[in-house]
Short mmCIF file of C-alpha atoms in Angstrom, two decimals:
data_model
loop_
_atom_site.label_atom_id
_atom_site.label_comp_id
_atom_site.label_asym_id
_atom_site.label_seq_id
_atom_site.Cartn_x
_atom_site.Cartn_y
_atom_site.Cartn_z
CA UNK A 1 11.28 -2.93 16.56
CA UNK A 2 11.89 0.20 15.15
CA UNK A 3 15.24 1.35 14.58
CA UNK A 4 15.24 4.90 15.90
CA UNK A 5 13.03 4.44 18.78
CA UNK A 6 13.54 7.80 20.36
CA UNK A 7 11.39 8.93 17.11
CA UNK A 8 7.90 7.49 16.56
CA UNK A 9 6.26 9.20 13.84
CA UNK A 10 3.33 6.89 13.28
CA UNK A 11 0.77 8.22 16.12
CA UNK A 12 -2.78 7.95 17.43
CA UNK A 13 -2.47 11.60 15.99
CA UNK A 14 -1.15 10.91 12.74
CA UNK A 15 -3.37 7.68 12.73
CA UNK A 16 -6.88 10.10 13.31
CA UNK A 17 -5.38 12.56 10.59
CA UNK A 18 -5.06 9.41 8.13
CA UNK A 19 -8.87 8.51 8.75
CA UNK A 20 -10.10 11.70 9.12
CA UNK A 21 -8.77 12.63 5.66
CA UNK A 22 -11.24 14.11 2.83
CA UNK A 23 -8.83 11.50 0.83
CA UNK A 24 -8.95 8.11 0.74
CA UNK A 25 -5.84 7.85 -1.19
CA UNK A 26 -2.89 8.84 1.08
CA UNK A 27 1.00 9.22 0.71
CA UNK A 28 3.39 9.32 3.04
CA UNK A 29 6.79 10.04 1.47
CA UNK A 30 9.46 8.77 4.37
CA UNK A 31 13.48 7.68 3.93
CA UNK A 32 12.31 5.20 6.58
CA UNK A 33 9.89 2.91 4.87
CA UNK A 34 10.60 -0.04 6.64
CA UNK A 35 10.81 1.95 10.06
CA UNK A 36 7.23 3.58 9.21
CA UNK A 37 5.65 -0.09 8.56
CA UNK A 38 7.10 -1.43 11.55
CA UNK A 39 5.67 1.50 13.61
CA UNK A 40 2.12 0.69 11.94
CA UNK A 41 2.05 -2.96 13.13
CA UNK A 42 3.06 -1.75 16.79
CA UNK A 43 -0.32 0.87 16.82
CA UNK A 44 -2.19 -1.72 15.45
CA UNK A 45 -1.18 -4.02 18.17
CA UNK A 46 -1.67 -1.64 20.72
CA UNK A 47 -4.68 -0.15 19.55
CA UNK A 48 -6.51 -3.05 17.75
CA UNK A 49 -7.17 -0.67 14.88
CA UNK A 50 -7.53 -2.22 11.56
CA UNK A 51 -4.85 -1.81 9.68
CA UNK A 52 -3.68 -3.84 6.35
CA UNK A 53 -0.42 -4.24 4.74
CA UNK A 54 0.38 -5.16 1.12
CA UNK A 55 3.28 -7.35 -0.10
CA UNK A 56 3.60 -9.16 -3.77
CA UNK A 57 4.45 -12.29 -2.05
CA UNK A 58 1.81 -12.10 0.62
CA UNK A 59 -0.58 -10.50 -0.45
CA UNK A 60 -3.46 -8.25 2.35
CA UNK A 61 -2.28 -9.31 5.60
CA UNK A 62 -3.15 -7.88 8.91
CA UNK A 63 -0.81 -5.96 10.99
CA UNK A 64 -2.88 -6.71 14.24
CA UNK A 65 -2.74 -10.58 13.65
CA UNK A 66 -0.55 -11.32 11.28
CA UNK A 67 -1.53 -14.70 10.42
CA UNK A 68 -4.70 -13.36 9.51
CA UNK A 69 -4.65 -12.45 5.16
CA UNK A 70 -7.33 -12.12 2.31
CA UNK A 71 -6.83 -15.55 0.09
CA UNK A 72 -6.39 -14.41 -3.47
CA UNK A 73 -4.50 -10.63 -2.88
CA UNK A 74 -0.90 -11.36 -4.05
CA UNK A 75 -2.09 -9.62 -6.94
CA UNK A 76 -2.33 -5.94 -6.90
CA UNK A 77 -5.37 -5.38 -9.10
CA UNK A 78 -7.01 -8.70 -7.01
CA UNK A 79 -5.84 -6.63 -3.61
CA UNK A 80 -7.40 -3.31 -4.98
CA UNK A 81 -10.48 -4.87 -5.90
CA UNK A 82 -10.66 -6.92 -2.62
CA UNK A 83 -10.44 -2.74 -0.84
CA UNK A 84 -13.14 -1.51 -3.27
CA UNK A 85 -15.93 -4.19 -2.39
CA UNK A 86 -14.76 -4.58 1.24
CA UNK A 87 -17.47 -3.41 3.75
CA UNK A 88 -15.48 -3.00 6.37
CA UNK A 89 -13.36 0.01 7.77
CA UNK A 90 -9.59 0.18 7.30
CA UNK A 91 -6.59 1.43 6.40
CA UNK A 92 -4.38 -0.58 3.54
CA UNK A 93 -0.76 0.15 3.87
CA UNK A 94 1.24 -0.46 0.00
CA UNK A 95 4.97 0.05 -0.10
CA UNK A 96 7.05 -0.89 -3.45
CA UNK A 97 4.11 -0.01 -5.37
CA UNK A 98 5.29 2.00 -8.21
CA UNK A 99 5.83 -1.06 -10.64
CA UNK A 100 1.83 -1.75 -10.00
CA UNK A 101 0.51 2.02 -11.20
CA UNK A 102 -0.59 0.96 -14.67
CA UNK A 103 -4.15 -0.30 -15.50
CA UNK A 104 -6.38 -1.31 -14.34
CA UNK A 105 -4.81 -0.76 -10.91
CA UNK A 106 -5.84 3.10 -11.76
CA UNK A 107 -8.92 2.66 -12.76
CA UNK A 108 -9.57 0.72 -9.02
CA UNK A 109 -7.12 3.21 -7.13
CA UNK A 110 -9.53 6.31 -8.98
CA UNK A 111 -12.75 3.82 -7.78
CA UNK A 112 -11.76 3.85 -3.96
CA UNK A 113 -10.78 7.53 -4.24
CA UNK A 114 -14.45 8.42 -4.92
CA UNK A 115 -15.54 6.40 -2.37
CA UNK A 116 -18.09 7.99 0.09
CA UNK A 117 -19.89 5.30 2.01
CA UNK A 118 -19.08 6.05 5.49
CA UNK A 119 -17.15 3.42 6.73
CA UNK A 120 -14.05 4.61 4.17
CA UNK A 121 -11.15 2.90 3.90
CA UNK A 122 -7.47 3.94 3.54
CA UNK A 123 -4.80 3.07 0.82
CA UNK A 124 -1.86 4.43 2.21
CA UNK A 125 1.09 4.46 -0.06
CA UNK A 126 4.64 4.28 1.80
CA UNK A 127 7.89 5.35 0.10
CA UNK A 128 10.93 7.56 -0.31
CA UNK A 129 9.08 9.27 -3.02
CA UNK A 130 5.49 8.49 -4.24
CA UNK A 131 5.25 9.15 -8.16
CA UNK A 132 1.57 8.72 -8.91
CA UNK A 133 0.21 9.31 -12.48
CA UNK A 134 -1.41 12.53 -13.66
CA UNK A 135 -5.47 12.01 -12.48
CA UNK A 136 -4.55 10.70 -8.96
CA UNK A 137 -2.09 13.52 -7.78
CA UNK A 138 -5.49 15.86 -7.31
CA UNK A 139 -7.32 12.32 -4.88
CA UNK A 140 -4.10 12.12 -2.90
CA UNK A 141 -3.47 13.86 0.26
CA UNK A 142 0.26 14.06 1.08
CA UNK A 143 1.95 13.65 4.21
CA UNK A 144 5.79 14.13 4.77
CA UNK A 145 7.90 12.51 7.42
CA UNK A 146 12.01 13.87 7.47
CA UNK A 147 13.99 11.93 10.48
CA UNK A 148 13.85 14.08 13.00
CA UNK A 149 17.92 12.90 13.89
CA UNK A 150 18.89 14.35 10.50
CA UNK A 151 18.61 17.52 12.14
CA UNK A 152 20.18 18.18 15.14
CA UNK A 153 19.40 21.58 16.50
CA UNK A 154 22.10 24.26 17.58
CA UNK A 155 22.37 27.01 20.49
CA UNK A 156 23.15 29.85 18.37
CA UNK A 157 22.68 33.71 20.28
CA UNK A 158 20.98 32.00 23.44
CA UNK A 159 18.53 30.39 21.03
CA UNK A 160 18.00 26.80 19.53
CA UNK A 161 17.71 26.90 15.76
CA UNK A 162 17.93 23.54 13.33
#
């Protein structure tokens, strides 16, 4: 459950922008990391969409079924190389990441990011702030989220203003 429900930033919107992306390398920079993951499992639920997530200790699972993993993807260069050969459509959710950007993990991440086979597939990078080495900034498209409750809006000279 997520823990600001009247906020759902993870949408069949946001969801078609992440697909339709040029990119295959994605990063959305949230304070909500956890709340952002959680929201991906409920779309996938709903929508039966494949989507992926990526722990150390558990390596690929899915978000639709989550009993459901890749054998052999704890590793992050074994997860990246599992996305690379993959045939199949999805999207690959990674949070906690930063620790794994050193080769050859960005050799693979630059591999996907060429990728043009028509059945792409996502790596979406989740954090409070995504550092990615020089080489992958230019393959990443950027997406940020700011809590909308942060921001609470004011009636100032019969208007609202934040």
């Amino acid at each position: 459950m997520t823990s600001n429900t009247a906020e759902v930033f993870v949408t069949p919107k946001l969801f078609d922008r992440i697909v339709q992306s040029p990119q295959n390398l994605i990063a959305i920079e949230t304070p909500n990391a956890a709340d952002v993951l959680a929201q991906f499992r409920l779309l996938a639920l709903r929508t039966g969409q494949s989507v992926y997530s990526w722990q150390a200790d558990t390596g690929i699972v899915s978000l639709r079924e989550r009993d459901v993993g890749v054998p052999g993807s704890k590793r992050a260069s074994d997860a990246l190389r599992y996305i690379l050969k993959s045939m199949q459509f999805g999207v690959y959710l990674f949070s906690e990441f930063n620790d794994h950007l050193r080769p050859p993990n960005l050799g693979l991440l630059r591999q996907i990011a060429r990728l043009r086979t028509g059945n792409d597939r996502k790596v979406v990078f989740i954090g409070e702030q995504v550092h990615l080495p020089d080489g992958l900034n230019e393959l990443v498209e950027r997406i940020s989220h700011q809590s909308v409750a942060s921001v609470h809006p004011r009636l100032r000279d019969g208007r609202w203003v934040t």
